[in-house]
Amino acid sequence: MLSVIRKRRSLLILTHNNPDPDSVASGWALRQAVLQKLGIDGILAYGGVLGRAENQTMVRKLQINMTHVREVDFKKDQAIAIVDTQPRTGNNPLPSGVAPDVVIDHHPLRQETIGVPYYDVREDYGATSTMLLEYLSTAGVKLTRELATALFYAIKSETVNLVREVHQADVQAYLKLYPLVDQSILTRIEQAPVSREYYHAFHIALENSYICKQVVISRLHSVRNPDIVSEIAEFLLRLRGIEWTLAMAMHSSDLILSTRTIGLDHDAGAVMRQVVGDYGTAGGHGMMAGGQIHISNLNQHAVEQLEEELTDRFLQIILGDGASKVVREPLIQANGKGID
């Protein structure tokens, strides 16, 4: 990897859009590794927004220097690395026509990645940060308390405390990092204060959620924080008897989708790709996935029709041929019916 980056004069590291802790921490770790080994101080950039309060607190408290991609110049003599994502997934700010030099990710390998000069894709790993810790260890890079905290929180959140899609390497990384973590900062990150708007989004989501057998569908309408969509999908999965959730909302000029499942033998990424189809881009893991569809050319009625079509596709995939006959029961009912 270093031999590829060494050929260029500078380094640009891209996370995915609306970066989560795993994307932020792994990007920061790569930046520190290259700085210590090659003396090149790369730029860590993201697209979209840092939405969740936890992510904002993580970046602020750990003093992670991140730049929005709109402030970045893509130069011919710079190496480009992308972490926790891959080319042409639609969820990162890599411009069309620009090829990365390095890809490090834990999502399923994509055809577009195979031609990259250096790539390391391990879809059996629970977190990209686990991979980056191995890079740091191999290169002999000393971990600061702040970087250790970032990597630990990333692994913890990505694997939901080592219970979702976890590899033995994630467990080893978790145990290795734990003694190095700044517990005070970690607590502040995990208990980051949220605005009233956060609760309003949950209110809208719950009022517009309905149950179809073992599935919950939630429509949030329009949101300012795109991360809330995946948070709602995660939250609704706790409902008794539910195996799948799908949440969707409009953000800026995109329709954002997120799905979660409790089934270890399921493939949420494959389901989401079928649901989105040619409308946009999608990807994910066995138990979690997301998608995005550009909707700037659609009016409100057309967006609602699209949401209904996507919902029908999702239910058809999960429930089979009888999906169209399934009653859609509101999650929240004014008379309290169905509450157990």
mmCIF file of C-alpha atoms in Angstrom:
data_model
loop_
_atom_site.group_PDB
_atom_site.id
_atom_site.type_symbol
_atom_site.label_atom_id
_atom_site.label_comp_id
_atom_site.label_asym_id
_atom_site.label_seq_id
_atom_site.Cartn_x
_atom_site.Cartn_y
_atom_site.Cartn_z
ATOM 1 C CA MET A 1 0.000 0.000 0.000
ATOM 2 C CA LEU A 2 2.743 2.450 0.940
ATOM 3 C CA SER A 3 4.563 1.720 -2.311
ATOM 4 C CA VAL A 4 1.480 2.852 -4.229
ATOM 5 C CA ILE A 5 1.069 6.058 -2.212
ATOM 6 C CA ARG A 6 4.799 6.810 -2.264
ATOM 7 C CA LYS A 7 4.648 7.416 -6.025
ATOM 8 C CA ARG A 8 2.498 10.525 -5.505
ATOM 9 C CA ARG A 9 3.189 13.857 -3.823
ATOM 10 C CA SER A 10 0.098 14.022 -1.651
ATOM 11 C CA LEU A 11 -2.738 11.912 -0.305
ATOM 12 C CA LEU A 12 -6.495 12.396 -0.223
ATOM 13 C CA ILE A 13 -8.490 9.973 1.929
ATOM 14 C CA LEU A 14 -12.234 9.774 1.297
ATOM 15 C CA THR A 15 -14.777 8.338 3.714
ATOM 16 C CA HIS A 16 -18.268 7.562 2.565
ATOM 17 C CA ASN A 17 -20.929 10.244 2.510
ATOM 18 C CA ASN A 18 -22.472 11.023 5.891
ATOM 19 C CA PRO A 19 -19.576 9.132 7.513
ATOM 20 C CA ASP A 20 -20.178 6.836 10.451
ATOM 21 C CA PRO A 21 -17.628 6.105 13.218
ATOM 22 C CA ASP A 22 -16.047 3.206 11.324
ATOM 23 C CA SER A 23 -15.471 5.334 8.247
ATOM 24 C CA VAL A 24 -14.074 8.248 10.271
ATOM 25 C CA ALA A 25 -11.792 6.139 12.475
ATOM 26 C CA SER A 26 -10.396 4.003 9.665
ATOM 27 C CA GLY A 27 -9.719 7.079 7.541
ATOM 28 C CA TRP A 28 -7.967 8.787 10.435
ATOM 29 C CA ALA A 29 -5.896 5.668 11.139
ATOM 30 C CA LEU A 30 -4.794 5.474 7.502
ATOM 31 C CA ARG A 31 -3.816 9.141 7.578
ATOM 32 C CA GLN A 32 -1.702 8.614 10.700
ATOM 33 C CA ALA A 33 -0.020 5.513 9.263
ATOM 34 C CA VAL A 34 0.989 7.288 6.049
ATOM 35 C CA LEU A 35 2.149 10.359 7.978
ATOM 36 C CA GLN A 36 4.423 8.324 10.242
ATOM 37 C CA LYS A 37 5.779 6.002 7.556
ATOM 38 C CA LEU A 38 6.093 8.368 4.575
ATOM 39 C CA GLY A 39 5.927 11.844 6.086
ATOM 40 C CA ILE A 40 2.881 12.652 3.921
ATOM 41 C CA ASP A 41 0.087 14.389 5.832
ATOM 42 C CA GLY A 42 -3.031 13.432 3.909
ATOM 43 C CA ILE A 43 -6.376 15.196 3.805
ATOM 44 C CA LEU A 44 -9.309 13.283 5.331
ATOM 45 C CA ALA A 45 -12.445 14.330 3.470
ATOM 46 C CA TYR A 46 -16.131 13.428 3.440
ATOM 47 C CA GLY A 47 -19.232 14.233 1.433
ATOM 48 C CA GLY A 48 -22.731 14.844 2.777
ATOM 49 C CA VAL A 49 -22.984 15.742 6.455
ATOM 50 C CA LEU A 50 -21.768 14.592 9.841
ATOM 51 C CA GLY A 51 -25.288 14.051 11.069
ATOM 52 C CA ARG A 52 -25.517 12.034 14.272
ATOM 53 C CA ALA A 53 -24.705 13.773 17.530
ATOM 54 C CA GLU A 54 -22.375 10.909 18.457
ATOM 55 C CA ASN A 55 -20.378 11.336 15.250
ATOM 56 C CA GLN A 56 -20.107 15.093 15.682
ATOM 57 C CA THR A 57 -18.945 14.634 19.275
ATOM 58 C CA MET A 58 -16.445 11.981 18.230
ATOM 59 C CA VAL A 59 -14.810 14.274 15.686
ATOM 60 C CA ARG A 60 -14.832 17.264 18.048
ATOM 61 C CA LYS A 61 -13.647 15.578 21.261
ATOM 62 C CA LEU A 62 -10.930 13.526 19.559
ATOM 63 C CA GLN A 63 -9.888 16.523 17.427
ATOM 64 C CA ILE A 64 -10.110 14.665 14.130
ATOM 65 C CA ASN A 65 -9.355 17.101 11.328
ATOM 66 C CA MET A 66 -11.850 16.476 8.544
ATOM 67 C CA THR A 67 -12.545 18.516 5.409
ATOM 68 C CA HIS A 68 -15.698 18.608 3.332
ATOM 69 C CA VAL A 69 -15.090 17.427 -0.214
ATOM 70 C CA ARG A 70 -16.382 20.709 -1.655
ATOM 71 C CA GLU A 71 -13.194 22.307 -0.312
ATOM 72 C CA VAL A 72 -10.924 19.691 -1.909
ATOM 73 C CA ASP A 73 -9.076 19.900 -5.206
ATOM 74 C CA PHE A 74 -8.650 16.603 -7.015
ATOM 75 C CA LYS A 75 -5.096 16.789 -8.351
ATOM 76 C CA LYS A 76 -3.413 14.515 -10.856
ATOM 77 C CA ASP A 77 -0.305 14.043 -8.710
ATOM 78 C CA GLN A 78 -2.121 12.987 -5.536
ATOM 79 C CA ALA A 79 -2.909 9.483 -4.359
ATOM 80 C CA ILE A 80 -6.572 8.866 -3.545
ATOM 81 C CA ALA A 81 -7.603 6.321 -0.942
ATOM 82 C CA ILE A 82 -11.170 5.429 -0.024
ATOM 83 C CA VAL A 83 -12.056 3.633 3.195
ATOM 84 C CA ASP A 84 -15.162 1.763 4.342
ATOM 85 C CA THR A 85 -16.583 2.086 0.837
ATOM 86 C CA GLN A 86 -15.694 1.230 -2.758
ATOM 87 C CA PRO A 87 -15.777 2.933 -6.170
ATOM 88 C CA ARG A 88 -19.133 3.618 -7.822
ATOM 89 C CA THR A 89 -21.241 2.622 -4.839
ATOM 90 C CA GLY A 90 -23.040 5.969 -4.867
ATOM 91 C CA ASN A 91 -22.339 6.544 -1.182
ATOM 92 C CA ASN A 92 -18.968 8.299 -1.423
ATOM 93 C CA PRO A 93 -17.766 11.596 -2.940
ATOM 94 C CA LEU A 94 -15.355 10.087 -5.468
ATOM 95 C CA PRO A 95 -16.083 11.972 -8.715
ATOM 96 C CA SER A 96 -17.045 10.022 -11.805
ATOM 97 C CA GLY A 97 -14.027 9.554 -14.017
ATOM 98 C CA VAL A 98 -11.622 9.648 -11.063
ATOM 99 C CA ALA A 99 -10.043 6.332 -10.047
ATOM 100 C CA PRO A 100 -8.714 5.666 -6.537
ATOM 101 C CA ASP A 101 -5.253 4.265 -5.867
ATOM 102 C CA VAL A 102 -6.142 2.523 -2.607
ATOM 103 C CA VAL A 103 -9.350 0.888 -1.362
ATOM 104 C CA ILE A 104 -9.719 -0.611 2.131
ATOM 105 C CA ASP A 105 -13.176 -1.890 3.027
ATOM 106 C CA HIS A 106 -15.183 -4.650 4.708
ATOM 107 C CA HIS A 107 -18.199 -4.643 2.393
ATOM 108 C CA PRO A 108 -18.608 -7.230 -0.382
ATOM 109 C CA LEU A 109 -16.040 -6.843 -3.169
ATOM 110 C CA ARG A 110 -17.268 -4.921 -6.200
ATOM 111 C CA GLN A 111 -16.096 -5.400 -9.775
ATOM 112 C CA GLU A 112 -15.002 -1.757 -9.960
ATOM 113 C CA THR A 113 -12.525 -2.325 -7.133
ATOM 114 C CA ILE A 114 -10.586 -5.125 -8.811
ATOM 115 C CA GLY A 115 -8.762 -2.724 -11.146
ATOM 116 C CA VAL A 116 -7.511 -0.486 -8.312
ATOM 117 C CA PRO A 117 -3.678 -0.547 -7.848
ATOM 118 C CA TYR A 118 -4.033 -1.581 -4.200
ATOM 119 C CA TYR A 119 -7.181 -2.919 -2.583
ATOM 120 C CA ASP A 120 -7.909 -4.879 0.556
ATOM 121 C CA VAL A 121 -11.534 -5.968 0.917
ATOM 122 C CA ARG A 122 -12.504 -8.409 3.682
ATOM 123 C CA GLU A 123 -16.259 -8.810 3.838
ATOM 124 C CA ASP A 124 -16.017 -11.285 6.701
ATOM 125 C CA TYR A 125 -14.672 -8.551 8.991
ATOM 126 C CA GLY A 126 -17.149 -6.631 11.118
ATOM 127 C CA ALA A 127 -15.380 -3.272 10.806
ATOM 128 C CA THR A 128 -12.886 -1.556 8.534
ATOM 129 C CA SER A 129 -11.287 -0.136 11.671
ATOM 130 C CA THR A 130 -10.241 -3.652 12.659
ATOM 131 C CA MET A 131 -8.360 -3.911 9.381
ATOM 132 C CA LEU A 132 -6.676 -0.544 9.928
ATOM 133 C CA LEU A 133 -5.554 -1.553 13.409
ATOM 134 C CA GLU A 134 -3.771 -4.497 11.791
ATOM 135 C CA TYR A 135 -2.086 -2.082 9.372
ATOM 136 C CA LEU A 136 -0.933 0.110 12.246
ATOM 137 C CA SER A 137 0.372 -2.875 14.186
ATOM 138 C CA THR A 138 2.201 -4.296 11.169
ATOM 139 C CA ALA A 139 3.790 -0.918 10.397
ATOM 140 C CA GLY A 140 4.809 -0.392 14.006
ATOM 141 C CA VAL A 141 2.787 2.797 14.327
ATOM 142 C CA LYS A 142 2.245 3.769 17.954
ATOM 143 C CA LEU A 143 -1.375 4.375 18.888
ATOM 144 C CA THR A 144 -2.300 7.613 20.608
ATOM 145 C CA ARG A 145 -5.032 7.473 23.225
ATOM 146 C CA GLU A 146 -7.301 9.461 20.914
ATOM 147 C CA LEU A 147 -6.814 7.185 17.901
ATOM 148 C CA ALA A 148 -7.301 4.094 20.067
ATOM 149 C CA THR A 149 -10.563 5.564 21.361
ATOM 150 C CA ALA A 150 -11.756 6.286 17.829
ATOM 151 C CA LEU A 151 -10.976 2.782 16.592
ATOM 152 C CA PHE A 152 -12.525 1.163 19.666
ATOM 153 C CA TYR A 153 -15.756 3.142 19.382
ATOM 154 C CA ALA A 154 -15.907 2.382 15.654
ATOM 155 C CA ILE A 155 -15.635 -1.375 16.203
ATOM 156 C CA LYS A 156 -18.055 -1.257 19.118
ATOM 157 C CA SER A 157 -20.725 0.664 17.212
ATOM 158 C CA GLU A 158 -20.278 -1.140 13.884
ATOM 159 C CA THR A 159 -20.660 -4.593 15.455
ATOM 160 C CA VAL A 160 -23.201 -3.486 18.092
ATOM 161 C CA ASN A 161 -20.972 -4.489 20.981
ATOM 162 C CA LEU A 162 -19.578 -7.517 19.153
ATOM 163 C CA VAL A 163 -22.923 -9.205 18.485
ATOM 164 C CA ARG A 164 -23.554 -8.359 14.807
ATOM 165 C CA GLU A 165 -21.471 -9.728 11.926
ATOM 166 C CA VAL A 166 -18.381 -10.018 14.086
ATOM 167 C CA HIS A 167 -15.119 -11.732 13.114
ATOM 168 C CA GLN A 168 -12.589 -13.100 15.578
ATOM 169 C CA ALA A 169 -10.264 -10.327 14.439
ATOM 170 C CA ASP A 170 -12.818 -7.754 15.634
ATOM 171 C CA VAL A 171 -12.873 -9.365 19.078
ATOM 172 C CA GLN A 172 -9.079 -9.340 19.244
ATOM 173 C CA ALA A 173 -8.955 -5.698 18.162
ATOM 174 C CA TYR A 174 -11.615 -4.754 20.701
ATOM 175 C CA LEU A 175 -9.667 -6.389 23.546
ATOM 176 C CA LYS A 176 -6.382 -4.905 22.396
ATOM 177 C CA LEU A 177 -7.794 -1.377 22.245
ATOM 178 C CA TYR A 178 -9.846 -1.416 25.438
ATOM 179 C CA PRO A 179 -6.974 -0.660 27.885
ATOM 180 C CA LEU A 180 -5.918 2.289 25.707
ATOM 181 C CA VAL A 181 -9.314 3.983 25.497
ATOM 182 C CA ASP A 182 -10.064 7.351 27.069
ATOM 183 C CA GLN A 183 -13.205 6.264 28.904
ATOM 184 C CA SER A 184 -14.229 9.831 29.723
ATOM 185 C CA ILE A 185 -14.305 10.843 26.059
ATOM 186 C CA LEU A 186 -15.954 7.555 25.068
ATOM 187 C CA THR A 187 -18.768 8.226 27.538
ATOM 188 C CA ARG A 188 -19.274 11.725 26.155
ATOM 189 C CA ILE A 189 -19.464 10.334 22.628
ATOM 190 C CA GLU A 190 -21.964 7.606 23.476
ATOM 191 C CA GLN A 191 -24.118 9.983 25.524
ATOM 192 C CA ALA A 192 -23.892 12.947 23.166
ATOM 193 C CA PRO A 193 -26.776 15.405 23.678
ATOM 194 C CA VAL A 194 -29.340 15.629 20.891
ATOM 195 C CA SER A 195 -31.687 18.388 19.742
ATOM 196 C CA ARG A 196 -35.495 18.469 19.890
ATOM 197 C CA GLU A 197 -35.442 17.902 16.130
ATOM 198 C CA TYR A 198 -34.062 14.425 16.817
ATOM 199 C CA TYR A 199 -37.173 13.490 18.788
ATOM 200 C CA HIS A 200 -39.403 15.112 16.194
ATOM 201 C CA ALA A 201 -37.914 12.815 13.542
ATOM 202 C CA PHE A 202 -38.659 9.791 15.733
ATOM 203 C CA HIS A 203 -42.194 11.068 16.258
ATOM 204 C CA ILE A 204 -42.788 11.342 12.508
ATOM 205 C CA ALA A 205 -41.212 7.945 11.911
ATOM 206 C CA LEU A 206 -43.326 6.161 14.517
ATOM 207 C CA GLU A 207 -46.538 7.789 13.307
ATOM 208 C CA ASN A 208 -45.740 6.662 9.770
ATOM 209 C CA SER A 209 -44.672 3.103 10.501
ATOM 210 C CA TYR A 210 -46.728 0.010 9.845
ATOM 211 C CA ILE A 211 -46.358 -3.705 10.393
ATOM 212 C CA CYS A 212 -46.664 -6.362 7.699
ATOM 213 C CA LYS A 213 -46.261 -9.731 9.399
ATOM 214 C CA GLN A 214 -42.561 -9.827 10.419
ATOM 215 C CA VAL A 215 -41.718 -6.571 8.635
ATOM 216 C CA VAL A 216 -41.894 -2.921 9.718
ATOM 217 C CA ILE A 217 -41.915 -0.139 7.107
ATOM 218 C CA SER A 218 -41.279 3.466 8.162
ATOM 219 C CA ARG A 219 -41.477 6.657 6.112
ATOM 220 C CA LEU A 220 -39.919 9.748 7.643
ATOM 221 C CA HIS A 221 -40.848 12.125 4.808
ATOM 222 C CA SER A 222 -38.113 14.800 4.723
ATOM 223 C CA VAL A 223 -35.131 14.922 7.117
ATOM 224 C CA ARG A 224 -32.185 17.273 7.607
ATOM 225 C CA ASN A 225 -30.008 14.536 9.088
ATOM 226 C CA PRO A 226 -29.760 11.512 6.752
ATOM 227 C CA ASP A 227 -28.242 9.356 9.505
ATOM 228 C CA ILE A 228 -31.595 9.286 11.289
ATOM 229 C CA VAL A 229 -32.924 6.917 8.587
ATOM 230 C CA SER A 230 -30.573 4.084 9.540
ATOM 231 C CA GLU A 231 -31.085 4.866 13.228
ATOM 232 C CA ILE A 232 -34.844 4.416 12.830
ATOM 233 C CA ALA A 233 -34.345 1.139 10.938
ATOM 234 C CA GLU A 234 -32.141 -0.083 13.796
ATOM 235 C CA PHE A 235 -34.548 1.106 16.486
ATOM 236 C CA LEU A 236 -37.613 -0.565 14.975
ATOM 237 C CA LEU A 237 -35.847 -3.917 14.738
ATOM 238 C CA ARG A 238 -36.295 -4.267 18.500
ATOM 239 C CA LEU A 239 -40.047 -4.691 18.082
ATOM 240 C CA ARG A 240 -41.164 -8.133 19.233
ATOM 241 C CA GLY A 241 -41.752 -10.561 16.365
ATOM 242 C CA ILE A 242 -40.024 -8.391 13.735
ATOM 243 C CA GLU A 243 -37.277 -9.780 11.481
ATOM 244 C CA TRP A 244 -36.909 -6.986 8.910
ATOM 245 C CA THR A 245 -37.214 -3.199 8.896
ATOM 246 C CA LEU A 246 -37.122 -0.670 6.071
ATOM 247 C CA ALA A 247 -36.927 3.084 6.655
ATOM 248 C CA MET A 248 -36.847 5.781 3.998
ATOM 249 C CA ALA A 249 -36.759 9.569 3.862
ATOM 250 C CA MET A 250 -35.999 12.447 1.530
ATOM 251 C CA HIS A 251 -32.779 14.325 2.187
ATOM 252 C CA SER A 252 -31.713 17.160 -0.083
ATOM 253 C CA SER A 253 -32.084 15.745 -3.621
ATOM 254 C CA ASP A 254 -31.973 12.070 -2.633
ATOM 255 C CA LEU A 255 -34.290 9.423 -1.259
ATOM 256 C CA ILE A 256 -32.374 7.564 1.449
ATOM 257 C CA LEU A 257 -33.220 3.950 2.332
ATOM 258 C CA SER A 258 -31.988 1.736 5.149
ATOM 259 C CA THR A 259 -32.824 -1.842 6.054
ATOM 260 C CA ARG A 260 -31.965 -4.072 9.008
ATOM 261 C CA THR A 261 -32.592 -7.731 9.775
ATOM 262 C CA ILE A 262 -32.000 -10.075 12.691
ATOM 263 C CA GLY A 263 -31.446 -13.115 10.478
ATOM 264 C CA LEU A 264 -27.842 -14.311 10.461
ATOM 265 C CA ASP A 265 -28.458 -16.194 7.200
ATOM 266 C CA HIS A 266 -30.032 -13.206 5.414
ATOM 267 C CA ASP A 267 -28.389 -10.924 2.851
ATOM 268 C CA ALA A 268 -29.652 -7.400 3.425
ATOM 269 C CA GLY A 269 -27.262 -6.011 0.825
ATOM 270 C CA ALA A 270 -28.676 -8.243 -1.908
ATOM 271 C CA VAL A 271 -32.234 -7.365 -0.853
ATOM 272 C CA MET A 272 -31.520 -3.629 -0.973
ATOM 273 C CA ARG A 273 -29.917 -3.893 -4.406
ATOM 274 C CA GLN A 274 -33.040 -5.665 -5.682
ATOM 275 C CA VAL A 275 -35.306 -3.059 -4.118
ATOM 276 C CA VAL A 276 -33.425 -0.063 -5.529
ATOM 277 C CA GLY A 277 -32.715 -1.691 -8.886
ATOM 278 C CA ASP A 278 -31.824 0.741 -11.649
ATOM 279 C CA TYR A 279 -33.285 3.706 -9.765
ATOM 280 C CA GLY A 280 -30.086 4.321 -7.796
ATOM 281 C CA THR A 281 -27.280 2.625 -5.914
ATOM 282 C CA ALA A 282 -27.284 0.273 -2.939
ATOM 283 C CA GLY A 283 -25.099 -2.030 -0.902
ATOM 284 C CA GLY A 284 -24.471 -3.426 2.538
ATOM 285 C CA HIS A 285 -23.806 -6.475 4.678
ATOM 286 C CA GLY A 286 -25.775 -9.546 5.619
ATOM 287 C CA MET A 287 -27.765 -7.819 8.360
ATOM 288 C CA MET A 288 -27.710 -4.151 7.317
ATOM 289 C CA ALA A 289 -27.830 -2.227 4.056
ATOM 290 C CA GLY A 290 -28.619 1.136 2.549
ATOM 291 C CA GLY A 291 -29.480 2.754 -0.729
ATOM 292 C CA GLN A 292 -29.919 6.140 -2.339
ATOM 293 C CA ILE A 293 -31.965 7.377 -5.287
ATOM 294 C CA HIS A 294 -31.602 10.815 -6.875
ATOM 295 C CA ILE A 295 -35.034 12.476 -6.916
ATOM 296 C CA SER A 296 -34.358 16.118 -7.843
ATOM 297 C CA ASN A 297 -36.421 15.704 -11.022
ATOM 298 C CA LEU A 298 -39.462 14.304 -9.192
ATOM 299 C CA ASN A 299 -42.362 16.194 -7.631
ATOM 300 C CA GLN A 300 -43.857 15.247 -4.273
ATOM 301 C CA HIS A 301 -46.519 12.983 -5.762
ATOM 302 C CA ALA A 302 -43.939 11.126 -7.861
ATOM 303 C CA VAL A 303 -41.726 10.622 -4.801
ATOM 304 C CA GLU A 304 -44.645 9.155 -2.864
ATOM 305 C CA GLN A 305 -45.382 6.799 -5.752
ATOM 306 C CA LEU A 306 -41.732 5.767 -5.815
ATOM 307 C CA GLU A 307 -41.777 5.078 -2.068
ATOM 308 C CA GLU A 308 -44.841 2.911 -2.519
ATOM 309 C CA GLU A 309 -43.202 0.983 -5.355
ATOM 310 C CA LEU A 310 -40.059 0.420 -3.292
ATOM 311 C CA THR A 311 -42.176 -0.738 -0.369
ATOM 312 C CA ASP A 312 -44.020 -3.223 -2.578
ATOM 313 C CA ARG A 313 -40.725 -4.537 -3.925
ATOM 314 C CA PHE A 314 -39.340 -4.989 -0.437
ATOM 315 C CA LEU A 315 -42.411 -6.812 0.855
ATOM 316 C CA GLN A 316 -42.512 -9.019 -2.252
ATOM 317 C CA ILE A 317 -38.916 -10.088 -1.654
ATOM 318 C CA ILE A 318 -39.375 -10.743 2.067
ATOM 319 C CA LEU A 319 -42.924 -12.117 2.174
ATOM 320 C CA GLY A 320 -43.224 -13.711 -1.254
ATOM 321 C CA ASP A 321 -46.242 -13.882 -3.533
ATOM 322 C CA GLY A 322 -48.738 -13.199 -0.761
ATOM 323 C CA ALA A 323 -47.261 -9.783 0.022
ATOM 324 C CA SER A 324 -49.984 -7.860 -1.804
ATOM 325 C CA LYS A 325 -52.664 -9.407 0.419
ATOM 326 C CA VAL A 326 -50.944 -8.667 3.719
ATOM 327 C CA VAL A 327 -52.715 -6.115 5.906
ATOM 328 C CA ARG A 328 -50.584 -3.091 6.776
ATOM 329 C CA GLU A 329 -51.226 -2.452 10.440
ATOM 330 C CA PRO A 330 -50.185 0.952 11.847
ATOM 331 C CA LEU A 331 -47.498 0.636 14.498
ATOM 332 C CA ILE A 332 -49.115 3.399 16.564
ATOM 333 C CA GLN A 333 -52.919 3.415 16.846
ATOM 334 C CA ALA A 334 -54.926 6.136 18.536
ATOM 335 C CA ASN A 335 -57.153 3.699 20.406
ATOM 336 C CA GLY A 336 -54.247 1.615 21.666
ATOM 337 C CA LYS A 337 -55.353 -1.433 19.724
ATOM 338 C CA GLY A 338 -52.625 -4.027 19.292
ATOM 339 C CA ILE A 339 -50.533 -2.801 22.216
ATOM 340 C CA ASP A 340 -49.141 -5.696 24.223
#
